[in-house]
PDB file of C-alpha atoms in Angstrom:
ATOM      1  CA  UNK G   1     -15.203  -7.400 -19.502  1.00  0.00           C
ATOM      2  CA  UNK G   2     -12.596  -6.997 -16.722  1.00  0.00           C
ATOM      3  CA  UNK G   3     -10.722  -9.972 -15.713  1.00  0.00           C
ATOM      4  CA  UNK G   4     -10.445 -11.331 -12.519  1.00  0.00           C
ATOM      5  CA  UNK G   5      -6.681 -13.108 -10.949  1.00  0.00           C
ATOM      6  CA  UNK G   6      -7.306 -14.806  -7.761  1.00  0.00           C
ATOM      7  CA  UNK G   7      -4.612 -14.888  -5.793  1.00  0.00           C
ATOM      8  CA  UNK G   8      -4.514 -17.404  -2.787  1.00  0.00           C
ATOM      9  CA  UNK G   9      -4.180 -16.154   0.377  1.00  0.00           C
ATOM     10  CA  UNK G  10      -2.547 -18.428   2.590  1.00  0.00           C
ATOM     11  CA  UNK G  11      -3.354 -18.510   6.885  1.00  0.00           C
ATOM     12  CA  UNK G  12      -1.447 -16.137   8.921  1.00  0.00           C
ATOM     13  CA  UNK G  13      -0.048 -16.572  12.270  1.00  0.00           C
ATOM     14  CA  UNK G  14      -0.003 -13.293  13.019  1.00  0.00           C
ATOM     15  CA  UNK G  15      -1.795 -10.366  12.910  1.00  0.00           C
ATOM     16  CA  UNK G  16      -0.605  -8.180  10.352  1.00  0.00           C
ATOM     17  CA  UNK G  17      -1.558  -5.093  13.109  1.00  0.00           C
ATOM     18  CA  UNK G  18       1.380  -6.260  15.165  1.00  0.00           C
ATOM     19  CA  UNK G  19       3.626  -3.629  16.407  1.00  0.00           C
ATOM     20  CA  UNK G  20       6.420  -6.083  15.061  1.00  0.00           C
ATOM     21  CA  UNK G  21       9.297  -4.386  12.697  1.00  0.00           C
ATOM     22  CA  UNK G  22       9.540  -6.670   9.721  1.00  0.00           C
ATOM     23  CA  UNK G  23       7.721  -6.184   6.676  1.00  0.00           C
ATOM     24  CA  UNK G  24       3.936  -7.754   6.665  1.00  0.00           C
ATOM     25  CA  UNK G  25       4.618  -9.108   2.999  1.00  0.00           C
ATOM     26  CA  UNK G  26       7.687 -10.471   3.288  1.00  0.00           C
ATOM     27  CA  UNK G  27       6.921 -13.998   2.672  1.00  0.00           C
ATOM     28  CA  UNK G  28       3.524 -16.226   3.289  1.00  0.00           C
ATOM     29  CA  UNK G  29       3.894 -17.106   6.689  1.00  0.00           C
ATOM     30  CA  UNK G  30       2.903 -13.369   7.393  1.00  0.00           C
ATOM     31  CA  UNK G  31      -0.528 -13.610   5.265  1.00  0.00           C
ATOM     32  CA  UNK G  32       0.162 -11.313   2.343  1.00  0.00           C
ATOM     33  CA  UNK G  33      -1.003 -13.200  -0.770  1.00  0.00           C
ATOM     34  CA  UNK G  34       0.909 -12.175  -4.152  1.00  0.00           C
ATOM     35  CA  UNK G  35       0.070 -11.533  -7.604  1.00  0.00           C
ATOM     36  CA  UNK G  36       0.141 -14.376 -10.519  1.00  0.00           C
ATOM     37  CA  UNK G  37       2.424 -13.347 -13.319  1.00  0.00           C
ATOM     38  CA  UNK G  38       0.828 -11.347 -16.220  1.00  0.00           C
ATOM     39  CA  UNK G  39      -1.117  -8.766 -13.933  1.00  0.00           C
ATOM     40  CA  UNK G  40      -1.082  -5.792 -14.999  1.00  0.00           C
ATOM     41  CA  UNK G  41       0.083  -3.556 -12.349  1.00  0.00           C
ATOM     42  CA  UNK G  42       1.899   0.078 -11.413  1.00  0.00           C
ATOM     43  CA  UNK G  43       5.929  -0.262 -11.261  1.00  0.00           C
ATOM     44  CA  UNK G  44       7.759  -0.643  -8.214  1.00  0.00           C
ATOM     45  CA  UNK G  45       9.094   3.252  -8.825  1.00  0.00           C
ATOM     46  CA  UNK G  46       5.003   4.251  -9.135  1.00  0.00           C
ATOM     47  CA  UNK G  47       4.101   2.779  -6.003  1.00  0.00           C
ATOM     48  CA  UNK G  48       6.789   4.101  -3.927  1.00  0.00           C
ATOM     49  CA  UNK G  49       6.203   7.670  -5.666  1.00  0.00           C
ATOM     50  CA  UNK G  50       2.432   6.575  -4.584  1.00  0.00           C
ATOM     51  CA  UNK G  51       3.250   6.121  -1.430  1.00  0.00           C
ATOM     52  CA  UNK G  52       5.815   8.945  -0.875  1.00  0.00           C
ATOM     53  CA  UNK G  53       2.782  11.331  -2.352  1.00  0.00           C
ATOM     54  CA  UNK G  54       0.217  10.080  -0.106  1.00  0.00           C
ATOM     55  CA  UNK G  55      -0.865  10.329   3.569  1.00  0.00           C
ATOM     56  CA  UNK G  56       0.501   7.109   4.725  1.00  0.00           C
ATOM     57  CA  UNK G  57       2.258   6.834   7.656  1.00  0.00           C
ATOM     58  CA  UNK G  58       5.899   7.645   7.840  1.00  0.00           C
ATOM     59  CA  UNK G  59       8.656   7.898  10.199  1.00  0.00           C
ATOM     60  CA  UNK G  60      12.215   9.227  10.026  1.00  0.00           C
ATOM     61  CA  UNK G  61      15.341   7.849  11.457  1.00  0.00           C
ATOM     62  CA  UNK G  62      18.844   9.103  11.215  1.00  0.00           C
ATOM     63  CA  UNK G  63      21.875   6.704  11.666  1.00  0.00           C
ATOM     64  CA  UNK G  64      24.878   7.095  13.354  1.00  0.00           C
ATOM     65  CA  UNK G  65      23.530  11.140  14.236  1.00  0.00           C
ATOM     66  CA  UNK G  66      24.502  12.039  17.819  1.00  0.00           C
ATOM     67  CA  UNK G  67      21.788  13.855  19.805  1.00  0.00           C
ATOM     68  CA  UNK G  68      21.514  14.421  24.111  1.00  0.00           C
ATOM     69  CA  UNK G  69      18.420  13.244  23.730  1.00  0.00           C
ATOM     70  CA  UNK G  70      18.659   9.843  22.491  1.00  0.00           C
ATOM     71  CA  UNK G  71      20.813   7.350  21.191  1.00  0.00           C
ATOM     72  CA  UNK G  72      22.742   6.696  18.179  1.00  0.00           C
ATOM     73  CA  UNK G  73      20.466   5.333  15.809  1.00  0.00           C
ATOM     74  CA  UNK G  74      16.750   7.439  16.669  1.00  0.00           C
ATOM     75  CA  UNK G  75      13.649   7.888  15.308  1.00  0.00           C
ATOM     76  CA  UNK G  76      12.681  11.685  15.117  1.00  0.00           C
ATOM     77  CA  UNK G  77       8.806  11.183  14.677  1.00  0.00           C
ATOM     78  CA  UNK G  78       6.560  11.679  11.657  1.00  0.00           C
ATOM     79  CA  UNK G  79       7.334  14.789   8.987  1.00  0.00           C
ATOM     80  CA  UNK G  80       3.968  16.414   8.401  1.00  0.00           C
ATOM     81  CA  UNK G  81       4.039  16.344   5.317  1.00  0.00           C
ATOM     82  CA  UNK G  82       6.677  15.501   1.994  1.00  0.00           C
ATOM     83  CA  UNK G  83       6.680  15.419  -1.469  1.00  0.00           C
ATOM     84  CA  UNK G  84       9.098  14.791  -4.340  1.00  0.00           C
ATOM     85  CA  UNK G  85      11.043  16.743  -6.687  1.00  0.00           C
ATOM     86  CA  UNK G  86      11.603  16.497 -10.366  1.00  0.00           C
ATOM     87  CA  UNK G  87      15.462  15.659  -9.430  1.00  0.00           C
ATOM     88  CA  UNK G  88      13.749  13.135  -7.330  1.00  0.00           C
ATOM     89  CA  UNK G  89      14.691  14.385  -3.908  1.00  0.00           C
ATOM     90  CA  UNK G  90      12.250  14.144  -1.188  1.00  0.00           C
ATOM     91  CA  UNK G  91      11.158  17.473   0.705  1.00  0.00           C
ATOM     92  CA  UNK G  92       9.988  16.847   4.333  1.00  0.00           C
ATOM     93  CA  UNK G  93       8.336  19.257   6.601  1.00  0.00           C
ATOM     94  CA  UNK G  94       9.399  18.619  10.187  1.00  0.00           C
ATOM     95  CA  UNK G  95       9.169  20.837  13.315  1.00  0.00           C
ATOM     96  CA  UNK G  96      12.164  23.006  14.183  1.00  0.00           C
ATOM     97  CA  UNK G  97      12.446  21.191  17.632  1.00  0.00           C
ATOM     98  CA  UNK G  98      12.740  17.461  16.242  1.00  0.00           C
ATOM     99  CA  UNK G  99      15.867  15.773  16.438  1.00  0.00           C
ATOM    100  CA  UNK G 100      16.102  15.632  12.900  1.00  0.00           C
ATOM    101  CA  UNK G 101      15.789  19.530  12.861  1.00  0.00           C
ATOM    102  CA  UNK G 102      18.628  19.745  15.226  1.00  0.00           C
ATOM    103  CA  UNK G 103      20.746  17.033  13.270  1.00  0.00           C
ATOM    104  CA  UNK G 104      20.311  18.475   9.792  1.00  0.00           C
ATOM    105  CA  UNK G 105      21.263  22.386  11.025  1.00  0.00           C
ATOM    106  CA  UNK G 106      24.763  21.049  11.366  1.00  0.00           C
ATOM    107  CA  UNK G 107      24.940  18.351   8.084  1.00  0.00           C
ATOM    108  CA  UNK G 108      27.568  19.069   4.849  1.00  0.00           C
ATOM    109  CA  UNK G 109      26.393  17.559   1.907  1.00  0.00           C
ATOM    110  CA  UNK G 110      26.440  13.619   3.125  1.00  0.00           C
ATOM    111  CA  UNK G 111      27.132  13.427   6.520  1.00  0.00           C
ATOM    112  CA  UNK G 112      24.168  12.705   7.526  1.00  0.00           C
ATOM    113  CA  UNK G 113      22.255   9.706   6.530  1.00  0.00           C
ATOM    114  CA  UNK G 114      18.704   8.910   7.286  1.00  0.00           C
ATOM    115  CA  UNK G 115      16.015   6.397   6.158  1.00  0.00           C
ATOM    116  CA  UNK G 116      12.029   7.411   5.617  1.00  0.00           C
ATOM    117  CA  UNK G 117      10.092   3.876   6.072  1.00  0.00           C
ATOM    118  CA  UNK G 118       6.292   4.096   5.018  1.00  0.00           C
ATOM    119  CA  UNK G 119       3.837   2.235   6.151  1.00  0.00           C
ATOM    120  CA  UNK G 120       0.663   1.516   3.641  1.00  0.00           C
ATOM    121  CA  UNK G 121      -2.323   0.382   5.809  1.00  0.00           C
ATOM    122  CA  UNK G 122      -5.299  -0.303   4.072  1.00  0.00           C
ATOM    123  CA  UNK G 123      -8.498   2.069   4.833  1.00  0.00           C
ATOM    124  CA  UNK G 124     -11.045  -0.631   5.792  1.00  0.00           C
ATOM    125  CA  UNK G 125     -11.092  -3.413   8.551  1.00  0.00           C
ATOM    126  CA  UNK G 126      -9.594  -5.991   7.349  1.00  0.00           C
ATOM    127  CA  UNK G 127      -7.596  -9.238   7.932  1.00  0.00           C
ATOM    128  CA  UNK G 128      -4.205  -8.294   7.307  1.00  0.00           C
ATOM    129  CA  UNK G 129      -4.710  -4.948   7.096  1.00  0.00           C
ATOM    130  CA  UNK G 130      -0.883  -3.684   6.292  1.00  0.00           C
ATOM    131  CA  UNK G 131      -0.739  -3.523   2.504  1.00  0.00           C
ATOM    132  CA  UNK G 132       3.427  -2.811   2.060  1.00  0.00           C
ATOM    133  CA  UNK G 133       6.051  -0.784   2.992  1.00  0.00           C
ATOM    134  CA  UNK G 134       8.606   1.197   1.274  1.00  0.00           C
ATOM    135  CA  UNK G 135      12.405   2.370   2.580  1.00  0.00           C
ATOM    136  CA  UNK G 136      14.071   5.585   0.892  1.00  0.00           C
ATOM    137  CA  UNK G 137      17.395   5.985   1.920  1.00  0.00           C
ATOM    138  CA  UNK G 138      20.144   8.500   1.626  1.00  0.00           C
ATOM    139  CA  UNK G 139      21.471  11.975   2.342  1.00  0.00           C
ATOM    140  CA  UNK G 140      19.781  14.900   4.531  1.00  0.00           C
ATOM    141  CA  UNK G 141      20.286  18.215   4.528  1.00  0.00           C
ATOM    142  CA  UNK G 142      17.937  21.104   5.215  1.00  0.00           C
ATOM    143  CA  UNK G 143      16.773  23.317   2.394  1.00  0.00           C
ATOM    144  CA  UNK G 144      18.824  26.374   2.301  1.00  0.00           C
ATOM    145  CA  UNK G 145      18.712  29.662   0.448  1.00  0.00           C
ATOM    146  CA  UNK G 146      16.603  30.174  -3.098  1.00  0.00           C
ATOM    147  CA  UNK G 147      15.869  26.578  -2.573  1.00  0.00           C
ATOM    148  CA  UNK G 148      13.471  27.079   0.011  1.00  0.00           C
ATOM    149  CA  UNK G 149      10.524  29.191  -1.876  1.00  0.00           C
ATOM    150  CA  UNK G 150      10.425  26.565  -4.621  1.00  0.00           C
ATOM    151  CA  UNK G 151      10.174  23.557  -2.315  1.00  0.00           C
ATOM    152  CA  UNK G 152       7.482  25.552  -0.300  1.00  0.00           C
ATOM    153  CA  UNK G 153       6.110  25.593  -2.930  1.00  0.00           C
ATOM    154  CA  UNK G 154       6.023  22.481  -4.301  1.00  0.00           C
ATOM    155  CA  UNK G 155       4.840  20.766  -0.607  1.00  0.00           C
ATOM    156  CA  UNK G 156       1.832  24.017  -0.841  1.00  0.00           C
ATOM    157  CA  UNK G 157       0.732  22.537  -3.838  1.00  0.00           C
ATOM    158  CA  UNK G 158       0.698  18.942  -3.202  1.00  0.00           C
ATOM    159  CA  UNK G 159      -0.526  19.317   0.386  1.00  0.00           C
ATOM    160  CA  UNK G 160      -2.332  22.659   0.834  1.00  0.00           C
ATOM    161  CA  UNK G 161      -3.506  22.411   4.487  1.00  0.00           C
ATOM    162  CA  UNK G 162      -2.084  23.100   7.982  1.00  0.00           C
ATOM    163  CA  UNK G 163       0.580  24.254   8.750  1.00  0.00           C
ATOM    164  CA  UNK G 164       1.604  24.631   4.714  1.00  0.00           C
ATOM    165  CA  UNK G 165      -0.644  27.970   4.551  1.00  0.00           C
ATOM    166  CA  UNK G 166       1.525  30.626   4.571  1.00  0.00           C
ATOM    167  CA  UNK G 167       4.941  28.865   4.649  1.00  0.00           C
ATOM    168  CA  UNK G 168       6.135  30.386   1.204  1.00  0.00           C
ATOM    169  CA  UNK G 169       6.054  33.484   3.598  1.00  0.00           C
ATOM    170  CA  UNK G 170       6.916  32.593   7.011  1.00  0.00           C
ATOM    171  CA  UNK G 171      10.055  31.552   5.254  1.00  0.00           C
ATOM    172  CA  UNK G 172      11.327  34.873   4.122  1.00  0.00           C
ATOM    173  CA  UNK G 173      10.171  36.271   7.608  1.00  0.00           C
ATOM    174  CA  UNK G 174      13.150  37.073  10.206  1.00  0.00           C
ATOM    175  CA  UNK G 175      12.893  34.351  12.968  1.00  0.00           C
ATOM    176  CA  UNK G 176      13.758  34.627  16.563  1.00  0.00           C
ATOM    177  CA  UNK G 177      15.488  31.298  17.819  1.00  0.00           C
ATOM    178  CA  UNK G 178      14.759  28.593  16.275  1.00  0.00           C
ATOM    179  CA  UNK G 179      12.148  28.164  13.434  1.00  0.00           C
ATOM    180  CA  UNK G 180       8.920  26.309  13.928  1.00  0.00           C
ATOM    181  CA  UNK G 181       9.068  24.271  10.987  1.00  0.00           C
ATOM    182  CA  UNK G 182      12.319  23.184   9.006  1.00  0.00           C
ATOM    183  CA  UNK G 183      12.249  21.784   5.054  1.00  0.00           C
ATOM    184  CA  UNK G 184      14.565  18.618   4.913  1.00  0.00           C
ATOM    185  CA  UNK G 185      16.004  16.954   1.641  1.00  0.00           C
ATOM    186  CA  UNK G 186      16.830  13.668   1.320  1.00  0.00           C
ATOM    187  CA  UNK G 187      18.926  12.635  -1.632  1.00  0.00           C
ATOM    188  CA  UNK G 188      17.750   9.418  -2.112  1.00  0.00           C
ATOM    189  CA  UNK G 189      20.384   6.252  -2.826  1.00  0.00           C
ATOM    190  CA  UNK G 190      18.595   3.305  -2.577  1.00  0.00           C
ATOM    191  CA  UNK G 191      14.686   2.837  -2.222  1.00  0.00           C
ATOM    192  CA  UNK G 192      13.565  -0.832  -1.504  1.00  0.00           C
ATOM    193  CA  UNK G 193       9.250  -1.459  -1.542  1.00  0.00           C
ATOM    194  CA  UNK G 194       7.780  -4.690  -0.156  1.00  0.00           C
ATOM    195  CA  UNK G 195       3.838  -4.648  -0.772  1.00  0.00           C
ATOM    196  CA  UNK G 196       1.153  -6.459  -2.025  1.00  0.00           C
ATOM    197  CA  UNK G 197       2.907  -6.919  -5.441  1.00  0.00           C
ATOM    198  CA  UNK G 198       5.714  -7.906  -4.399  1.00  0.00           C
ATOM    199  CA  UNK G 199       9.354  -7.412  -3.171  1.00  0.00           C
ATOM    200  CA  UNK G 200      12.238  -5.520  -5.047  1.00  0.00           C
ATOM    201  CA  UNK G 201      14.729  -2.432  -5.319  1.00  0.00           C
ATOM    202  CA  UNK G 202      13.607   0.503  -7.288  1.00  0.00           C
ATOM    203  CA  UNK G 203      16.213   2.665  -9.243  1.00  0.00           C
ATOM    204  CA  UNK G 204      16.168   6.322  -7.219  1.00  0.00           C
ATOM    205  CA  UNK G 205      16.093   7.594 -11.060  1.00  0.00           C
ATOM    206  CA  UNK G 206      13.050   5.947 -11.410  1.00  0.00           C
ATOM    207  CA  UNK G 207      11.330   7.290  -8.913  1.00  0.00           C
ATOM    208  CA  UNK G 208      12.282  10.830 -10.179  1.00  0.00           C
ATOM    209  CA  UNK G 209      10.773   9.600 -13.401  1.00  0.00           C
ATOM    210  CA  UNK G 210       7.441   8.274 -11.769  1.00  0.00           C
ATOM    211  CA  UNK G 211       4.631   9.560 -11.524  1.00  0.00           C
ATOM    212  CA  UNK G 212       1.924   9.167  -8.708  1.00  0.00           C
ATOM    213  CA  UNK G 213      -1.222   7.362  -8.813  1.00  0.00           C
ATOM    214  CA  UNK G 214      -4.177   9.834  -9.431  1.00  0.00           C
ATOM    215  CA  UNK G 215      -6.263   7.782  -8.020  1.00  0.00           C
ATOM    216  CA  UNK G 216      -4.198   7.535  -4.448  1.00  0.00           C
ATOM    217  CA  UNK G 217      -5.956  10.922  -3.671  1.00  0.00           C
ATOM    218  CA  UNK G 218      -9.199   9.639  -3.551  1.00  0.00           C
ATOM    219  CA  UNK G 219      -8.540   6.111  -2.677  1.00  0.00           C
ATOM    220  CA  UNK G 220      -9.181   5.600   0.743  1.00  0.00           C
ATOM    221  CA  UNK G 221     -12.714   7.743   0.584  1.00  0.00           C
ATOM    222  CA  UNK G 222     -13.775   5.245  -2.194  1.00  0.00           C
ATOM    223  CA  UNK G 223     -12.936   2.340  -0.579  1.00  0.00           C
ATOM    224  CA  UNK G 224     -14.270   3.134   2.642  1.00  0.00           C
ATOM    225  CA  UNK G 225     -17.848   4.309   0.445  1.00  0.00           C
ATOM    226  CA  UNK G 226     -17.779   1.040  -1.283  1.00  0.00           C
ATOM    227  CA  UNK G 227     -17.091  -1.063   1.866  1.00  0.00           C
ATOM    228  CA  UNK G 228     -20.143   1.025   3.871  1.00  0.00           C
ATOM    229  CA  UNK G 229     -22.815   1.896   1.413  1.00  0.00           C
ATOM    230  CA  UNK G 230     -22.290  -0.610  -1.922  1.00  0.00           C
ATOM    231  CA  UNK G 231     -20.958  -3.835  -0.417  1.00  0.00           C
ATOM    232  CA  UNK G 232     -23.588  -6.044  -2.045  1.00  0.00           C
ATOM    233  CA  UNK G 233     -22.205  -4.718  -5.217  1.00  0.00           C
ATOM    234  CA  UNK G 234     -19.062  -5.662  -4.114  1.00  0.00           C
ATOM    235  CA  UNK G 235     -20.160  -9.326  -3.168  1.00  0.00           C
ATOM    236  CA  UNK G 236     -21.426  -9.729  -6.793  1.00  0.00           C
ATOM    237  CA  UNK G 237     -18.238  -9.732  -8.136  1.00  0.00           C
ATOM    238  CA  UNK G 238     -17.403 -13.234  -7.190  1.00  0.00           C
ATOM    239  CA  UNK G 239     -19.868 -14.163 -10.200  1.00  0.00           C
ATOM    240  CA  UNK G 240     -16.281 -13.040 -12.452  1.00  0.00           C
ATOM    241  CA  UNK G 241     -14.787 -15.845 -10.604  1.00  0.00           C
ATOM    242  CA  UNK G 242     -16.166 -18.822 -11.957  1.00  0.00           C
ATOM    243  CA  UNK G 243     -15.713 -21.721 -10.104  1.00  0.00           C
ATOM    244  CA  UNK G 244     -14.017 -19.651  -7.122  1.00  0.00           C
ATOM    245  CA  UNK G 245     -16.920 -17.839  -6.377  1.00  0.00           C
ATOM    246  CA  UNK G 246     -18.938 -19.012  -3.987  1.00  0.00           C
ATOM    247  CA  UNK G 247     -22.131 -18.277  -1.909  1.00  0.00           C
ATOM    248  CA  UNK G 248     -21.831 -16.580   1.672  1.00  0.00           C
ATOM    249  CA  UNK G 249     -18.347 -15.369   0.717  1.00  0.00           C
ATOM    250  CA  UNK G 250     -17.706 -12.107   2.365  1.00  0.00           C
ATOM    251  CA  UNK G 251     -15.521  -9.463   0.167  1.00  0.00           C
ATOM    252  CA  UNK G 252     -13.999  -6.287   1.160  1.00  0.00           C
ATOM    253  CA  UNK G 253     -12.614  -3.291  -1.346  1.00  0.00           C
ATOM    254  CA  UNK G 254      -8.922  -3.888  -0.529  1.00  0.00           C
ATOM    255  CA  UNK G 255      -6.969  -1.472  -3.256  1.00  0.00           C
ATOM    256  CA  UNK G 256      -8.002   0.615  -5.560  1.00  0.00           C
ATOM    257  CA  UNK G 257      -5.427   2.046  -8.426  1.00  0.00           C
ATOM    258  CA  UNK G 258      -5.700   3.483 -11.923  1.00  0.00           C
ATOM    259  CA  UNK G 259      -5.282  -0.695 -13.486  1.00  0.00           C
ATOM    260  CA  UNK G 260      -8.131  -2.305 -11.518  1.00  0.00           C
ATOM    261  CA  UNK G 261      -9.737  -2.876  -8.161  1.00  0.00           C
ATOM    262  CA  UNK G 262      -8.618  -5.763  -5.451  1.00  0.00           C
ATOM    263  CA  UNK G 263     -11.114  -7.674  -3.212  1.00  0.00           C
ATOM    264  CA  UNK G 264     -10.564  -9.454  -0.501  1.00  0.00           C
ATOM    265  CA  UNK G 265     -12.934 -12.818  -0.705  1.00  0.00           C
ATOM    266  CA  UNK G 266     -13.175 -15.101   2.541  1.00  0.00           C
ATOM    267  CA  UNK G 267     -15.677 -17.434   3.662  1.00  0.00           C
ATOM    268  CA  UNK G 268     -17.854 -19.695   1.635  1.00  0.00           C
ATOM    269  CA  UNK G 269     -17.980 -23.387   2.053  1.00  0.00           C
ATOM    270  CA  UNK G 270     -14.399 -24.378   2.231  1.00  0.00           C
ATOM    271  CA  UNK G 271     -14.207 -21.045   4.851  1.00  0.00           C
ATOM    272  CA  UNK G 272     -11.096 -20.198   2.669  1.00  0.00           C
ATOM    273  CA  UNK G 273      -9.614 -16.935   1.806  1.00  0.00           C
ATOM    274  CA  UNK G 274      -8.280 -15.152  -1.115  1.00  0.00           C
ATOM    275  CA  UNK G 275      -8.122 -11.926  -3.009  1.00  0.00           C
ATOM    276  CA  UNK G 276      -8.889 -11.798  -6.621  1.00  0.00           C
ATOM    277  CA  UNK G 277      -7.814  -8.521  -9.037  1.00  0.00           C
ATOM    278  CA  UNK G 278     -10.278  -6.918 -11.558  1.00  0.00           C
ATOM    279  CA  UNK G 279      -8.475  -5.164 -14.154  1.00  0.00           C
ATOM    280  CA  UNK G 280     -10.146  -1.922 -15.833  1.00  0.00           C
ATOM    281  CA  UNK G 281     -10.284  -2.596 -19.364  1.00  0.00           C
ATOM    282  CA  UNK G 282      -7.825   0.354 -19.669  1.00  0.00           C
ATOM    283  CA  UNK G 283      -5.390   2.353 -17.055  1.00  0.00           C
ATOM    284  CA  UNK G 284      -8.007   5.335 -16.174  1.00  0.00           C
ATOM    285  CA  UNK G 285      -6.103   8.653 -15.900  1.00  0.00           C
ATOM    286  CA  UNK G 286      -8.875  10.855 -13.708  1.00  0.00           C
ATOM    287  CA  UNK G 287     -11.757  10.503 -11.396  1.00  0.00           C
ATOM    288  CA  UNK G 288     -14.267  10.530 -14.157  1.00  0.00           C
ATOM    289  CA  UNK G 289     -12.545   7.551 -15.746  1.00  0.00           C
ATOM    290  CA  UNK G 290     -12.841   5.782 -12.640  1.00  0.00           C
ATOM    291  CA  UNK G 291     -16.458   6.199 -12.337  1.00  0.00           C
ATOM    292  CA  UNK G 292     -16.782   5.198 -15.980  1.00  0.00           C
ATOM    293  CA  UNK G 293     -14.779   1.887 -15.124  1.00  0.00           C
ATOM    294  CA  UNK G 294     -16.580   0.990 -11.734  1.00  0.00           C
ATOM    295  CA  UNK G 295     -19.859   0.697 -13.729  1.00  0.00           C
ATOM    296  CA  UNK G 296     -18.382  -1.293 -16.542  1.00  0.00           C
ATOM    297  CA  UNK G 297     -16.941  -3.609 -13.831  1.00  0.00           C
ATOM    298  CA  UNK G 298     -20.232  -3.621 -12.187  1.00  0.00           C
ATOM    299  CA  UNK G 299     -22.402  -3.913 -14.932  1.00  0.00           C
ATOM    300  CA  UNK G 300     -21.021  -7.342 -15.779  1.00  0.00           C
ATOM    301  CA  UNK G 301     -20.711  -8.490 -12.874  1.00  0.00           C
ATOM    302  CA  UNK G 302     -24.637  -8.226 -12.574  1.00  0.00           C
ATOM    303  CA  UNK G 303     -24.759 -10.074 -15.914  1.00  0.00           C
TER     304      UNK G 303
END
């Protein structure tokens, strides 16, 4: 039997869509619920590994980098793509015409710092829809010399599309001017997540340590299935919630992870809202287990 933690979600004043800077789950006033203590959950160093492996949004900013097209402190846009090395270092793709292309050509070693901030946004409509954000930041260089095969590589392999095909050999390739894409490191130094679990610093060791969530991949294409075509079954899991559950409650898939499933409840006579966590009996490890787990949680939910 999977075991449900509700977890009160109090009213928001704003609109966790707002174009404002500070983190959506920094405190209650902002409408992020958090976890009770004893769920079991990924580690602040998996998340932000999840997070730096995944397709959520991320932007780039140098600071204190002088550029003629900006000020001191700039965004440069979004990398196309990243990934992470077993050192731990983080390997963005960025065009050769971004600031941060132009910046990095001239860097030694730490000279130039820079901080990736991204953005988790959940996959269906939903109240509150920001899930977290995670910071990473340190030291940016570009990727020079024998370096650059391997880290092609390594962003081919985790993100085979676009305009990855064929970089492994548009990199040994004489260019005229300046490249169209440019490989960026960042040595990380300090990595801080603020999400649905919580607040706190992660150890940039850690992270090297981590490992992603193999469910991430396929996370937003279950959610949004389960949402469109199986939200009845969805709905019958307030039955696991005893005297929570109610009649006329709405629920939405919220997050999905290798330790359980989180809905987000609302409605119902007192018109409150909450989201309640349904562990997996045990931390699946593939696809397949996933499936398996889904129709355990199901099945006694329809019991």
């Amino acid at each position: 039997m999977s075991r449900p933690h509700g977890i009160p979600l109090p009213s928001a004043q704003r609109s966790s869509d707002s174009n404002e800077t500070e983190s959506a789950c920094a405190d209650d006033k902002q409408g992020q619920p958090r976890p009770r203590e004893g769920v079991r959950q990924l580690t602040g160093a998996e998340r932000v590994r999840t997070l730096v492996e995944s397709n959520a949004s991320v932007s780039l900013t140098l600071i204190g980098a002088r550029d003629s097209h900006g000020p001191e402190e700039f965004g440069t846009g979004m990398p196309v793509a990243r990934t992470v090395t077993p050192d731990g270092d983080v390997i963005l793709l960025v065009s050769g015409e971004s600031a941060a292309a132009r910046a990095a050509a001239h860097a030694q070693d730490d000279d130039l710092t820079a901080v990736i901030e991204i953005t988790d946004v959940a996959p269906v409509s939903v109240p509150h829809r920001i899930r977290g954000r995670a910071w990473l930041a340190g030291w940016l260089t570009p990727v020079r010399g024998d370096d650059r095969a391997g880290c092609a590589a390594l962003l081919a392999e985790r993100h085979p599309v676009g305009e990855l095909l064929g970089l492994g050999e548009s990199l040994d390739a004489p260019h005229t001017g300046r490249p169209a894409w440019m490989m960026l490191r960042l040595e990380v130094g300090e990595i801080t997540v603020d999400d649905l679990w919580g607040a706190e610093h992660v150890d940039p060791e850690d992270l090297a340590a981590a490992e992603p969530d193999p469910v991430s991949p396929h996370e937003a294409e279950l959610l949004q299935h389960l949402h469109s075509s199986h939200g009845d079954r969805i709905g019958e899991l307030c039955g696991l919630l005893g005297d929570r559950g109610a009649r006329g409650m709405t629920a939405v898939p919220l997050a999905l992870d290798r330790v359980g499933l989180r809905v987000r409840f609302a409605g119902g006579a007192s018109g409150s809202s909450f989201d309640a966590r349904f562990d997996f009996p045990e931390p699946v490890a593939d696809i397949c287990g996933l499936r398996r787990a889904m129709r355990a949680l199901f099945s006694a939910a329809s019991h």
